[in-house]
mmCIF file of N, CA and C in Angstrom:
data_model
loop_
_atom_site.group_PDB
_atom_site.id
_atom_site.type_symbol
_atom_site.label_atom_id
_atom_site.label_comp_id
_atom_site.label_asym_id
_atom_site.label_seq_id
_atom_site.Cartn_x
_atom_site.Cartn_y
_atom_site.Cartn_z
ATOM 1 N N MET A 1 -106.719 19.012 61.721
ATOM 2 C CA MET A 1 -106.485 18.838 60.733
ATOM 3 C C MET A 1 -104.928 18.001 60.449
ATOM 4 N N ARG A 2 -104.803 17.304 62.037
ATOM 5 C CA ARG A 2 -103.888 16.062 61.389
ATOM 6 C C ARG A 2 -104.048 14.919 61.148
ATOM 7 N N GLU A 3 -105.301 14.765 60.804
ATOM 8 C CA GLU A 3 -105.611 13.256 60.247
ATOM 9 C C GLU A 3 -106.068 13.334 59.309
ATOM 10 N N GLU A 4 -106.606 14.138 58.163
ATOM 11 C CA GLU A 4 -105.984 14.211 56.699
ATOM 12 C C GLU A 4 -104.883 14.338 56.643
ATOM 13 N N ALA A 5 -103.267 15.531 57.272
ATOM 14 C CA ALA A 5 -102.308 15.089 56.898
ATOM 15 C C ALA A 5 -101.466 14.148 57.021
ATOM 16 N N VAL A 6 -102.121 13.022 58.189
ATOM 17 C CA VAL A 6 -101.371 11.667 58.548
ATOM 18 C C VAL A 6 -101.835 10.244 57.502
ATOM 19 N N ASN A 7 -100.870 10.220 56.553
ATOM 20 C CA ASN A 7 -102.026 8.084 55.611
ATOM 21 C C ASN A 7 -100.427 7.489 55.512
ATOM 22 N N GLU A 8 -101.664 6.411 55.121
ATOM 23 C CA GLU A 8 -100.705 4.712 55.133
ATOM 24 C C GLU A 8 -98.955 5.389 54.760
ATOM 25 N N ALA A 9 -99.364 5.847 53.233
ATOM 26 C CA ALA A 9 -98.249 6.153 53.018
ATOM 27 C C ALA A 9 -96.787 7.198 53.706
ATOM 28 N N LEU A 10 -97.861 8.469 54.128
ATOM 29 C CA LEU A 10 -96.594 9.324 55.791
ATOM 30 C C LEU A 10 -96.200 8.373 56.181
ATOM 31 N N LEU A 11 -97.274 7.595 56.846
ATOM 32 C CA LEU A 11 -96.750 6.195 58.691
ATOM 33 C C LEU A 11 -95.656 5.143 57.570
ATOM 34 N N LEU A 12 -96.219 4.383 56.124
ATOM 35 C CA LEU A 12 -94.796 3.727 55.905
ATOM 36 C C LEU A 12 -93.960 4.580 55.369
ATOM 37 N N ARG A 13 -93.176 5.616 55.112
ATOM 38 C CA ARG A 13 -92.158 6.053 55.432
ATOM 39 C C ARG A 13 -91.605 6.848 56.410
ATOM 40 N N TYR A 14 -92.556 7.276 57.787
ATOM 41 C CA TYR A 14 -91.643 7.569 59.268
ATOM 42 C C TYR A 14 -91.452 5.608 59.828
ATOM 43 N N ILE A 15 -92.585 4.668 59.290
ATOM 44 C CA ILE A 15 -91.286 2.900 59.801
ATOM 45 C C ILE A 15 -90.139 3.640 58.684
ATOM 46 N N LYS A 16 -89.921 3.496 57.286
ATOM 47 C CA LYS A 16 -88.462 3.316 56.695
ATOM 48 C C LYS A 16 -88.103 4.596 57.978
ATOM 49 N N GLY A 17 -88.175 5.839 58.330
ATOM 50 C CA GLY A 17 -87.424 6.349 58.419
ATOM 51 C C GLY A 17 -87.308 7.705 57.479
ATOM 52 N N ASP A 18 -87.909 7.810 56.282
ATOM 53 C CA ASP A 18 -87.659 8.207 55.308
ATOM 54 C C ASP A 18 -88.609 9.382 55.463
ATOM 55 N N ILE A 19 -88.044 10.583 56.598
ATOM 56 C CA ILE A 19 -89.102 11.122 56.605
ATOM 57 C C ILE A 19 -89.257 12.544 57.347
ATOM 58 N N ASN A 20 -89.070 14.296 56.678
ATOM 59 C CA ASN A 20 -88.854 14.879 56.929
ATOM 60 C C ASN A 20 -89.042 15.565 58.948
ATOM 61 N N TYR A 21 -88.379 16.769 59.128
ATOM 62 C CA TYR A 21 -88.545 17.031 60.951
ATOM 63 C C TYR A 21 -90.092 17.546 60.905
ATOM 64 N N ASN A 22 -90.578 18.227 59.292
ATOM 65 C CA ASN A 22 -91.853 18.156 60.229
ATOM 66 C C ASN A 22 -92.711 17.642 59.746
ATOM 67 N N GLU A 23 -92.617 16.819 59.254
ATOM 68 C CA GLU A 23 -93.274 15.385 59.624
ATOM 69 C C GLU A 23 -93.536 14.176 60.294
ATOM 70 N N LYS A 24 -92.020 14.754 61.260
ATOM 71 C CA LYS A 24 -92.121 12.867 62.356
ATOM 72 C C LYS A 24 -93.150 13.906 63.149
ATOM 73 N N ILE A 25 -92.824 15.517 63.251
ATOM 74 C CA ILE A 25 -93.419 16.041 64.224
ATOM 75 C C ILE A 25 -94.959 15.996 64.001
ATOM 76 N N SER A 26 -95.098 15.958 63.138
ATOM 77 C CA SER A 26 -96.434 15.548 62.520
ATOM 78 C C SER A 26 -96.809 14.388 63.020
ATOM 79 N N VAL A 27 -96.685 13.250 62.716
ATOM 80 C CA VAL A 27 -96.741 11.512 62.668
ATOM 81 C C VAL A 27 -96.772 11.976 63.591
ATOM 82 N N GLU A 28 -95.695 11.842 64.866
ATOM 83 C CA GLU A 28 -95.317 11.883 66.767
ATOM 84 C C GLU A 28 -97.110 12.899 67.305
ATOM 85 N N GLU A 29 -97.669 13.444 66.854
ATOM 86 C CA GLU A 29 -98.535 13.989 67.657
ATOM 87 C C GLU A 29 -99.823 13.046 67.440
ATOM 88 N N TRP A 30 -99.733 12.654 66.164
ATOM 89 C CA TRP A 30 -100.726 11.675 65.389
ATOM 90 C C TRP A 30 -100.947 10.237 66.602
ATOM 91 N N LEU A 31 -99.787 9.938 66.932
ATOM 92 C CA LEU A 31 -99.812 8.503 67.730
ATOM 93 C C LEU A 31 -100.186 8.999 68.930
ATOM 94 N N ARG A 32 -99.989 10.365 69.669
ATOM 95 C CA ARG A 32 -100.355 11.021 70.918
ATOM 96 C C ARG A 32 -101.868 10.878 71.382
ATOM 97 N N ASP A 33 -101.957 11.122 70.241
ATOM 98 C CA ASP A 33 -103.924 11.085 70.013
ATOM 99 C C ASP A 33 -104.623 10.183 70.901
ATOM 100 N N SER A 34 -104.123 9.425 70.377
ATOM 101 C CA SER A 34 -105.302 7.314 70.651
ATOM 102 C C SER A 34 -104.371 7.321 70.308
ATOM 103 N N ASP A 35 -104.749 6.023 71.348
ATOM 104 C CA ASP A 35 -104.688 4.444 71.029
ATOM 105 C C ASP A 35 -104.188 3.367 70.009
ATOM 106 N N GLU A 36 -105.576 4.006 69.331
ATOM 107 C CA GLU A 36 -105.654 3.160 67.867
ATOM 108 C C GLU A 36 -104.676 3.713 67.029
ATOM 109 N N ASN A 37 -104.039 4.387 66.607
ATOM 110 C CA ASN A 37 -103.796 5.608 66.201
ATOM 111 C C ASN A 37 -102.098 4.405 66.430
ATOM 112 N N LYS A 38 -101.577 4.035 67.340
ATOM 113 C CA LYS A 38 -100.300 3.128 67.751
ATOM 114 C C LYS A 38 -100.537 2.067 67.420
ATOM 115 N N LYS A 39 -101.763 1.260 66.816
ATOM 116 C CA LYS A 39 -102.159 -0.048 66.477
ATOM 117 C C LYS A 39 -102.313 -0.114 65.080
ATOM 118 N N ILE A 40 -102.531 1.350 64.077
ATOM 119 C CA ILE A 40 -102.399 1.844 63.365
ATOM 120 C C ILE A 40 -101.040 1.187 62.797
ATOM 121 N N ILE A 41 -99.681 2.101 63.374
ATOM 122 C CA ILE A 41 -99.231 2.217 62.489
ATOM 123 C C ILE A 41 -98.214 1.172 62.859
ATOM 124 N N GLU A 42 -98.213 -0.270 64.122
ATOM 125 C CA GLU A 42 -98.231 -0.789 64.449
ATOM 126 C C GLU A 42 -97.669 -1.937 63.861
ATOM 127 N N GLU A 43 -99.157 -2.285 62.958
ATOM 128 C CA GLU A 43 -100.025 -2.945 61.949
ATOM 129 C C GLU A 43 -98.911 -3.028 60.623
ATOM 130 N N ILE A 44 -98.895 -1.632 60.784
ATOM 131 C CA ILE A 44 -98.435 -1.207 59.345
ATOM 132 C C ILE A 44 -96.431 -1.620 59.216
ATOM 133 N N ALA A 45 -96.275 -1.597 60.635
ATOM 134 C CA ALA A 45 -94.974 -1.806 60.396
ATOM 135 C C ALA A 45 -94.540 -3.718 60.677
ATOM 136 N N PHE A 46 -96.044 -4.313 61.133
ATOM 137 C CA PHE A 46 -95.934 -5.495 60.798
ATOM 138 C C PHE A 46 -95.995 -5.748 59.021
ATOM 139 N N ILE A 47 -96.664 -5.518 58.544
ATOM 140 C CA ILE A 47 -96.875 -5.118 57.284
ATOM 141 C C ILE A 47 -95.592 -5.275 56.845
ATOM 142 N N TYR A 48 -94.573 -4.330 56.985
ATOM 143 C CA TYR A 48 -93.732 -3.603 56.177
ATOM 144 C C TYR A 48 -93.291 -5.017 56.074
ATOM 145 N N GLN A 49 -92.605 -4.888 57.730
ATOM 146 C CA GLN A 49 -91.495 -6.133 58.140
ATOM 147 C C GLN A 49 -91.556 -7.584 57.175
ATOM 148 N N ILE A 50 -93.273 -7.471 57.201
ATOM 149 C CA ILE A 50 -93.324 -8.798 56.198
ATOM 150 C C ILE A 50 -92.953 -8.833 54.979
ATOM 151 N N HIS A 51 -93.247 -7.781 54.477
ATOM 152 C CA HIS A 51 -93.084 -7.508 53.170
ATOM 153 C C HIS A 51 -91.589 -7.742 52.860
ATOM 154 N N LYS A 52 -90.173 -6.660 54.016
ATOM 155 C CA LYS A 52 -89.029 -7.146 53.435
ATOM 156 C C LYS A 52 -88.480 -8.336 53.890
ATOM 157 N N THR A 53 -88.691 -9.397 55.208
ATOM 158 C CA THR A 53 -88.802 -10.550 54.493
ATOM 159 C C THR A 53 -88.785 -11.499 53.383
ATOM 160 N N ALA A 54 -89.621 -11.152 52.542
ATOM 161 C CA ALA A 54 -90.409 -11.724 51.707
ATOM 162 C C ALA A 54 -89.422 -11.923 50.676
ATOM 163 N N LEU A 55 -88.914 -10.343 50.253
ATOM 164 C CA LEU A 55 -88.394 -9.719 49.259
ATOM 165 C C LEU A 55 -86.859 -10.258 49.224
ATOM 166 N N ARG A 56 -86.831 -10.252 50.425
ATOM 167 C CA ARG A 56 -85.507 -11.171 51.046
ATOM 168 C C ARG A 56 -85.181 -12.702 50.837
ATOM 169 N N ILE A 57 -86.330 -13.640 51.395
ATOM 170 C CA ILE A 57 -86.229 -14.741 50.671
ATOM 171 C C ILE A 57 -86.302 -15.271 49.395
ATOM 172 N N SER A 58 -87.184 -13.823 48.073
ATOM 173 C CA SER A 58 -87.877 -14.278 47.287
ATOM 174 C C SER A 58 -86.001 -14.034 46.085
ATOM 175 N N LYS A 59 -85.439 -13.325 46.738
ATOM 176 C CA LYS A 59 -83.731 -12.618 46.038
ATOM 177 C C LYS A 59 -82.757 -14.075 46.343
ATOM 178 N N ARG A 60 -83.093 -15.162 47.542
ATOM 179 C CA ARG A 60 -82.055 -15.780 47.917
ATOM 180 C C ARG A 60 -82.030 -17.376 46.214
ATOM 181 N N ASP A 61 -80.522 -17.091 46.416
ATOM 182 C CA ASP A 61 -80.334 -18.646 44.974
ATOM 183 C C ASP A 61 -80.402 -19.665 45.784
ATOM 184 N N VAL A 62 -81.343 -20.704 46.318
ATOM 185 C CA VAL A 62 -80.822 -22.023 46.291
ATOM 186 C C VAL A 62 -79.931 -22.800 46.047
ATOM 187 N N LEU A 63 -79.480 -22.871 44.707
ATOM 188 C CA LEU A 63 -78.507 -23.500 44.608
ATOM 189 C C LEU A 63 -76.835 -22.779 45.151
ATOM 190 N N ASP A 64 -77.336 -21.695 44.758
ATOM 191 C CA ASP A 64 -76.000 -20.910 45.413
ATOM 192 C C ASP A 64 -75.923 -21.247 47.536
ATOM 193 N N SER A 65 -76.631 -21.380 47.669
ATOM 194 C CA SER A 65 -76.195 -21.345 48.944
ATOM 195 C C SER A 65 -76.411 -23.116 49.684
ATOM 196 N N TYR A 66 -76.858 -24.384 48.654
ATOM 197 C CA TYR A 66 -76.701 -24.713 48.673
ATOM 198 C C TYR A 66 -75.600 -25.649 48.529
ATOM 199 N N ASP A 67 -74.576 -24.605 47.135
ATOM 200 C CA ASP A 67 -72.886 -24.992 46.908
ATOM 201 C C ASP A 67 -72.435 -24.571 48.140
ATOM 202 N N ARG A 68 -73.205 -23.415 49.248
ATOM 203 C CA ARG A 68 -72.187 -23.193 49.658
ATOM 204 C C ARG A 68 -72.255 -23.664 51.831
ATOM 205 N N LEU A 69 -73.213 -24.781 51.376
ATOM 206 C CA LEU A 69 -73.788 -25.588 52.630
ATOM 207 C C LEU A 69 -72.169 -26.763 52.301
ATOM 208 N N THR A 70 -72.167 -27.005 51.143
ATOM 209 C CA THR A 70 -71.974 -28.287 50.853
ATOM 210 C C THR A 70 -70.544 -27.987 51.474
ATOM 211 N N LYS A 71 -69.450 -27.129 51.081
ATOM 212 C CA LYS A 71 -68.266 -26.659 50.574
ATOM 213 C C LYS A 71 -68.530 -26.326 52.565
ATOM 214 N N ARG A 72 -69.037 -25.916 52.840
ATOM 215 C CA ARG A 72 -69.190 -26.138 54.504
ATOM 216 C C ARG A 72 -68.294 -27.297 55.223
ATOM 217 N N LEU A 73 -69.999 -28.182 54.617
ATOM 218 C CA LEU A 73 -69.451 -29.006 55.206
ATOM 219 C C LEU A 73 -68.819 -30.644 55.177
ATOM 220 N N SER A 74 -68.235 -29.811 53.329
ATOM 221 C CA SER A 74 -67.019 -30.822 53.322
ATOM 222 C C SER A 74 -65.078 -30.018 54.170
ATOM 223 N N ARG A 75 -64.956 -28.729 54.550
ATOM 224 C CA ARG A 75 -64.399 -28.167 55.030
ATOM 225 C C ARG A 75 -63.762 -29.254 56.675
ATOM 226 N N LYS A 76 -65.508 -28.149 56.775
ATOM 227 C CA LYS A 76 -65.569 -29.337 58.505
ATOM 228 C C LYS A 76 -65.512 -30.858 58.666
ATOM 229 N N LYS A 77 -65.843 -31.451 57.243
ATOM 230 C CA LYS A 77 -65.318 -32.998 57.649
ATOM 231 C C LYS A 77 -64.017 -33.239 57.437
ATOM 232 N N THR A 78 -63.239 -31.904 56.398
ATOM 233 C CA THR A 78 -61.163 -32.183 56.047
ATOM 234 C C THR A 78 -60.977 -32.000 57.422
ATOM 235 N N LEU A 79 -61.689 -30.738 58.141
ATOM 236 C CA LEU A 79 -61.069 -30.555 59.764
ATOM 237 C C LEU A 79 -60.737 -31.484 60.839
ATOM 238 N N LYS A 80 -61.837 -32.704 60.441
ATOM 239 C CA LYS A 80 -62.573 -33.485 61.726
ATOM 240 C C LYS A 80 -60.981 -34.136 61.841
ATOM 241 N N ILE A 81 -61.260 -35.078 60.408
ATOM 242 C CA ILE A 81 -59.744 -36.076 60.152
ATOM 243 C C ILE A 81 -58.862 -35.682 60.211
ATOM 244 N N VAL A 82 -58.701 -34.417 60.432
ATOM 245 C CA VAL A 82 -57.151 -33.725 60.428
ATOM 246 C C VAL A 82 -56.719 -33.885 62.263
ATOM 247 N N LYS A 83 -57.729 -33.641 62.848
ATOM 248 C CA LYS A 83 -58.019 -33.205 64.277
ATOM 249 C C LYS A 83 -57.858 -34.410 64.473
ATOM 250 N N TYR A 84 -58.576 -35.275 63.910
ATOM 251 C CA TYR A 84 -58.585 -37.369 65.219
ATOM 252 C C TYR A 84 -57.566 -37.647 64.454
ATOM 253 N N SER A 85 -56.600 -37.277 63.272
ATOM 254 C CA SER A 85 -55.528 -38.444 62.708
ATOM 255 C C SER A 85 -54.491 -37.401 63.178
ATOM 256 N N ALA A 86 -54.259 -36.443 64.011
ATOM 257 C CA ALA A 86 -52.925 -35.072 63.731
ATOM 258 C C ALA A 86 -52.583 -36.091 64.938
ATOM 259 N N PRO A 87 -53.634 -35.965 66.272
ATOM 260 C CA PRO A 87 -52.448 -37.599 67.016
ATOM 261 C C PRO A 87 -52.201 -38.531 67.264
ATOM 262 N N VAL A 88 -52.835 -38.787 66.419
ATOM 263 C CA VAL A 88 -52.332 -40.640 66.263
ATOM 264 C C VAL A 88 -51.040 -40.179 65.188
ATOM 265 N N ALA A 89 -50.440 -39.749 64.289
ATOM 266 C CA ALA A 89 -49.387 -39.650 63.811
ATOM 267 C C ALA A 89 -48.155 -38.602 64.442
ATOM 268 N N ALA A 90 -48.870 -37.954 65.653
ATOM 269 C CA ALA A 90 -47.461 -37.420 66.449
ATOM 270 C C ALA A 90 -47.345 -38.601 66.924
ATOM 271 N N THR A 91 -48.093 -39.442 67.782
ATOM 272 C CA THR A 91 -47.807 -40.506 68.147
ATOM 273 C C THR A 91 -47.103 -41.339 67.529
ATOM 274 N N ILE A 92 -46.613 -41.530 66.275
ATOM 275 C CA ILE A 92 -46.170 -42.537 65.762
ATOM 276 C C ILE A 92 -45.494 -42.407 65.667
ATOM 277 N N LEU A 93 -44.623 -40.789 65.295
ATOM 278 C CA LEU A 93 -43.055 -40.341 65.346
ATOM 279 C C LEU A 93 -43.186 -39.954 66.285
ATOM 280 N N LEU A 94 -43.540 -39.541 67.412
ATOM 281 C CA LEU A 94 -43.213 -40.002 69.006
ATOM 282 C C LEU A 94 -41.986 -41.460 69.148
ATOM 283 N N CYS A 95 -42.662 -42.351 68.589
ATOM 284 C CA CYS A 95 -42.844 -43.830 68.773
ATOM 285 C C CYS A 95 -41.454 -44.352 67.762
ATOM 286 N N VAL A 96 -41.480 -43.564 66.947
ATOM 287 C CA VAL A 96 -40.142 -43.814 65.796
ATOM 288 C C VAL A 96 -39.227 -43.157 66.162
ATOM 289 N N LEU A 97 -39.372 -41.562 66.586
ATOM 290 C CA LEU A 97 -38.505 -40.720 67.203
ATOM 291 C C LEU A 97 -37.245 -41.623 68.517
ATOM 292 N N PHE A 98 -37.639 -42.223 69.679
ATOM 293 C CA PHE A 98 -37.851 -42.662 70.837
ATOM 294 C C PHE A 98 -37.254 -44.460 70.434
ATOM 295 N N TYR A 99 -37.200 -44.889 69.545
ATOM 296 C CA TYR A 99 -36.691 -46.248 69.510
ATOM 297 C C TYR A 99 -35.375 -45.936 68.307
ATOM 298 N N ALA A 100 -35.459 -45.061 67.974
ATOM 299 C CA ALA A 100 -34.147 -44.703 66.545
ATOM 300 C C ALA A 100 -33.311 -43.386 67.437
ATOM 301 N N LEU A 101 -33.953 -43.146 68.769
ATOM 302 C CA LEU A 101 -32.737 -42.453 69.894
ATOM 303 C C LEU A 101 -32.575 -43.267 70.367
ATOM 304 N N ARG A 102 -32.728 -44.619 71.098
ATOM 305 C CA ARG A 102 -32.710 -45.211 71.787
ATOM 306 C C ARG A 102 -31.158 -46.826 71.901
ATOM 307 N N LYS A 103 -31.436 -46.632 70.238
ATOM 308 C CA LYS A 103 -30.434 -47.264 70.019
ATOM 309 C C LYS A 103 -29.015 -46.513 70.118
ATOM 310 N N PRO A 104 -27.984 -46.544 70.476
ATOM 311 C CA PRO A 104 -26.679 -46.406 70.550
ATOM 312 C C PRO A 104 -26.080 -46.349 68.719
ATOM 313 N N VAL A 105 -25.381 -45.176 68.848
ATOM 314 C CA VAL A 105 -25.083 -44.712 67.875
ATOM 315 C C VAL A 105 -23.210 -44.999 67.827
ATOM 316 N N THR A 106 -23.369 -46.081 66.871
ATOM 317 C CA THR A 106 -21.671 -46.067 66.513
ATOM 318 C C THR A 106 -21.159 -45.754 65.304
ATOM 319 N N PHE A 107 -20.104 -45.285 65.362
ATOM 320 C CA PHE A 107 -19.342 -44.200 64.040
ATOM 321 C C PHE A 107 -18.241 -45.394 64.001
ATOM 322 N N THR A 108 -17.761 -45.818 62.527
ATOM 323 C CA THR A 108 -16.973 -46.714 62.420
ATOM 324 C C THR A 108 -16.216 -45.596 60.902
ATOM 325 N N SER A 109 -14.964 -46.399 61.347
ATOM 326 C CA SER A 109 -13.555 -45.028 60.059
ATOM 327 C C SER A 109 -14.129 -46.036 58.866
ATOM 328 N N LEU A 110 -14.768 -45.533 57.978
ATOM 329 C CA LEU A 110 -14.392 -46.058 56.427
ATOM 330 C C LEU A 110 -12.698 -46.346 55.807
ATOM 331 N N ALA A 111 -11.941 -45.399 56.778
ATOM 332 C CA ALA A 111 -10.736 -45.001 56.271
ATOM 333 C C ALA A 111 -9.391 -45.969 55.610
ATOM 334 N N GLU A 112 -10.101 -47.201 56.989
ATOM 335 C CA GLU A 112 -9.163 -48.348 57.289
ATOM 336 C C GLU A 112 -9.295 -48.997 57.714
ATOM 337 N N GLN A 113 -9.635 -50.301 57.151
ATOM 338 C CA GLN A 113 -9.867 -51.761 57.600
ATOM 339 C C GLN A 113 -8.585 -52.480 58.277
ATOM 340 N N LYS A 114 -8.922 -52.941 59.408
ATOM 341 C CA LYS A 114 -7.340 -54.086 60.081
ATOM 342 C C LYS A 114 -8.306 -55.494 59.834
ATOM 343 N N VAL A 115 -7.226 -55.570 59.591
ATOM 344 C CA VAL A 115 -7.120 -57.437 58.875
ATOM 345 C C VAL A 115 -5.977 -58.011 60.159
ATOM 346 N N ILE A 116 -6.503 -59.284 60.547
ATOM 347 C CA ILE A 116 -5.791 -60.299 61.463
ATOM 348 C C ILE A 116 -5.831 -62.031 60.632
ATOM 349 N N ILE A 117 -4.946 -61.901 60.332
ATOM 350 C CA ILE A 117 -4.869 -63.742 60.109
ATOM 351 C C ILE A 117 -4.024 -63.941 61.011
ATOM 352 N N HIS A 118 -4.527 -65.878 61.539
ATOM 353 C CA HIS A 118 -3.991 -66.615 62.240
ATOM 354 C C HIS A 118 -3.255 -67.522 61.652
ATOM 355 N N THR A 119 -2.703 -68.727 62.060
ATOM 356 C CA THR A 119 -2.059 -69.968 61.032
ATOM 357 C C THR A 119 -2.914 -70.888 62.217
ATOM 358 N N ASN A 120 -3.338 -72.339 61.571
ATOM 359 C CA ASN A 120 -3.647 -73.338 62.858
ATOM 360 C C ASN A 120 -2.711 -74.089 63.410
ATOM 361 N N PRO A 121 -2.289 -74.594 64.654
ATOM 362 C CA PRO A 121 -0.836 -75.207 64.882
ATOM 363 C C PRO A 121 -1.085 -75.999 63.857
ATOM 364 N N GLY A 122 0.194 -76.953 63.253
ATOM 365 C CA GLY A 122 0.962 -77.805 62.348
ATOM 366 C C GLY A 122 0.411 -77.508 61.060
ATOM 367 N N MET A 123 0.054 -75.963 60.777
ATOM 368 C CA MET A 123 -0.345 -75.702 59.235
ATOM 369 C C MET A 123 0.736 -74.201 58.801
ATOM 370 N N ARG A 124 0.775 -74.520 57.675
ATOM 371 C CA ARG A 124 1.422 -73.572 57.383
ATOM 372 C C ARG A 124 0.422 -72.583 56.012
ATOM 373 N N THR A 125 0.410 -70.856 55.570
ATOM 374 C CA THR A 125 -0.500 -70.759 55.147
ATOM 375 C C THR A 125 0.175 -69.157 54.028
ATOM 376 N N THR A 126 -0.286 -69.607 52.885
ATOM 377 C CA THR A 126 0.476 -68.048 52.136
ATOM 378 C C THR A 126 -0.374 -67.756 51.454
ATOM 379 N N LEU A 127 -0.413 -66.017 51.921
ATOM 380 C CA LEU A 127 -1.448 -65.038 51.080
ATOM 381 C C LEU A 127 -0.247 -63.798 50.997
ATOM 382 N N ASP A 128 -0.993 -63.495 49.529
ATOM 383 C CA ASP A 128 -0.934 -62.323 49.811
ATOM 384 C C ASP A 128 -1.321 -60.360 49.727
ATOM 385 N N LEU A 129 -0.734 -59.859 50.245
ATOM 386 C CA LEU A 129 -1.172 -58.398 50.721
ATOM 387 C C LEU A 129 -1.654 -57.883 49.929
ATOM 388 N N PRO A 130 -2.115 -56.526 50.239
ATOM 389 C CA PRO A 130 -3.050 -55.601 48.930
ATOM 390 C C PRO A 130 -1.866 -54.751 48.465
ATOM 391 N N ASP A 131 -0.758 -55.145 49.210
ATOM 392 C CA ASP A 131 0.621 -54.229 48.121
ATOM 393 C C ASP A 131 1.265 -54.766 46.966
ATOM 394 N N GLY A 132 0.799 -56.363 46.818
ATOM 395 C CA GLY A 132 1.296 -58.074 45.470
ATOM 396 C C GLY A 132 2.582 -58.626 46.856
ATOM 397 N N THR A 133 2.645 -58.362 48.215
ATOM 398 C CA THR A 133 3.900 -59.109 48.869
ATOM 399 C C THR A 133 3.053 -60.540 49.158
ATOM 400 N N LEU A 134 4.024 -61.386 48.874
ATOM 401 C CA LEU A 134 3.647 -63.162 48.829
ATOM 402 C C LEU A 134 4.461 -63.333 50.665
ATOM 403 N N VAL A 135 3.653 -63.879 50.875
ATOM 404 C CA VAL A 135 3.955 -64.171 52.769
ATOM 405 C C VAL A 135 3.290 -65.340 53.060
ATOM 406 N N THR A 136 4.467 -66.111 54.008
ATOM 407 C CA THR A 136 3.892 -67.490 54.277
ATOM 408 C C THR A 136 4.061 -67.662 55.975
ATOM 409 N N LEU A 137 2.843 -68.255 56.748
ATOM 410 C CA LEU A 137 3.126 -67.876 57.862
ATOM 411 C C LEU A 137 3.509 -69.310 58.095
ATOM 412 N N ASN A 138 4.332 -69.517 58.710
ATOM 413 C CA ASN A 138 3.982 -70.671 59.904
ATOM 414 C C ASN A 138 2.771 -71.969 60.861
ATOM 415 N N SER A 139 3.400 -73.093 61.046
ATOM 416 C CA SER A 139 1.955 -73.332 61.969
ATOM 417 C C SER A 139 2.211 -72.065 63.539
ATOM 418 N N SER A 140 1.040 -71.325 64.104
ATOM 419 C CA SER A 140 0.655 -70.813 65.062
ATOM 420 C C SER A 140 1.377 -69.263 65.029
ATOM 421 N N SER A 141 1.313 -68.955 63.592
ATOM 422 C CA SER A 141 1.450 -66.999 63.257
ATOM 423 C C SER A 141 0.081 -66.769 63.480
ATOM 424 N N THR A 142 0.665 -65.193 63.453
ATOM 425 C CA THR A 142 -0.133 -64.589 62.968
ATOM 426 C C THR A 142 0.298 -63.091 62.546
ATOM 427 N N ILE A 143 -0.085 -62.258 61.187
ATOM 428 C CA ILE A 143 -0.463 -61.492 60.547
ATOM 429 C C ILE A 143 -1.051 -60.231 60.528
ATOM 430 N N THR A 144 -0.718 -58.710 60.826
ATOM 431 C CA THR A 144 -1.735 -57.913 60.992
ATOM 432 C C THR A 144 -1.257 -57.313 60.172
ATOM 433 N N TYR A 145 -1.970 -56.055 59.437
ATOM 434 C CA TYR A 145 -1.965 -55.047 58.252
ATOM 435 C C TYR A 145 -3.098 -54.668 58.289
ATOM 436 N N THR A 146 -3.471 -52.904 57.676
ATOM 437 C CA THR A 146 -4.370 -52.780 57.353
ATOM 438 C C THR A 146 -4.426 -52.177 55.606
ATOM 439 N N THR A 147 -5.797 -52.317 55.851
ATOM 440 C CA THR A 147 -6.170 -52.116 54.520
ATOM 441 C C THR A 147 -6.868 -50.860 53.695
ATOM 442 N N PRO A 148 -7.175 -49.933 53.262
ATOM 443 C CA PRO A 148 -7.500 -48.669 52.706
ATOM 444 C C PRO A 148 -9.281 -48.951 51.749
ATOM 445 N N VAL A 149 -10.238 -48.994 52.179
ATOM 446 C CA VAL A 149 -11.247 -49.388 51.604
ATOM 447 C C VAL A 149 -11.466 -48.249 50.817
ATOM 448 N N GLN A 150 -11.757 -49.352 50.444
ATOM 449 C CA GLN A 150 -12.709 -48.521 48.274
ATOM 450 C C GLN A 150 -13.511 -47.886 48.254
#
């Protein structure tokens, strides 16, 4: 009775898991009957897997796969460039910072400048100050004044 009830279509539905409870019991009893039956279902399962693989392969778009591969390779190339250039850039930055911080920082007041004028021995010097005053310096004299920076 089971021999007639179990056919290739039922076995294929069993492999797919597309079977009801009574059919499942029937197929499992049929499998317990002989080793020959187990070989038959293994061959059908093998053929079914080959068919699924062939369908999956035929649905693939070769150009789309190629585009995805080139994008992935380009992304890897960019990451590789960043990976190797980042330490170099960091080293250069550290050198620049070290050089900049090594030099002492001096601040000069830009509000006023101090001007000192000396006269050589034996000479006289006449000069105009920023406020318009005319000054004459005798020999070996010195004058000091501040000027605002403009």
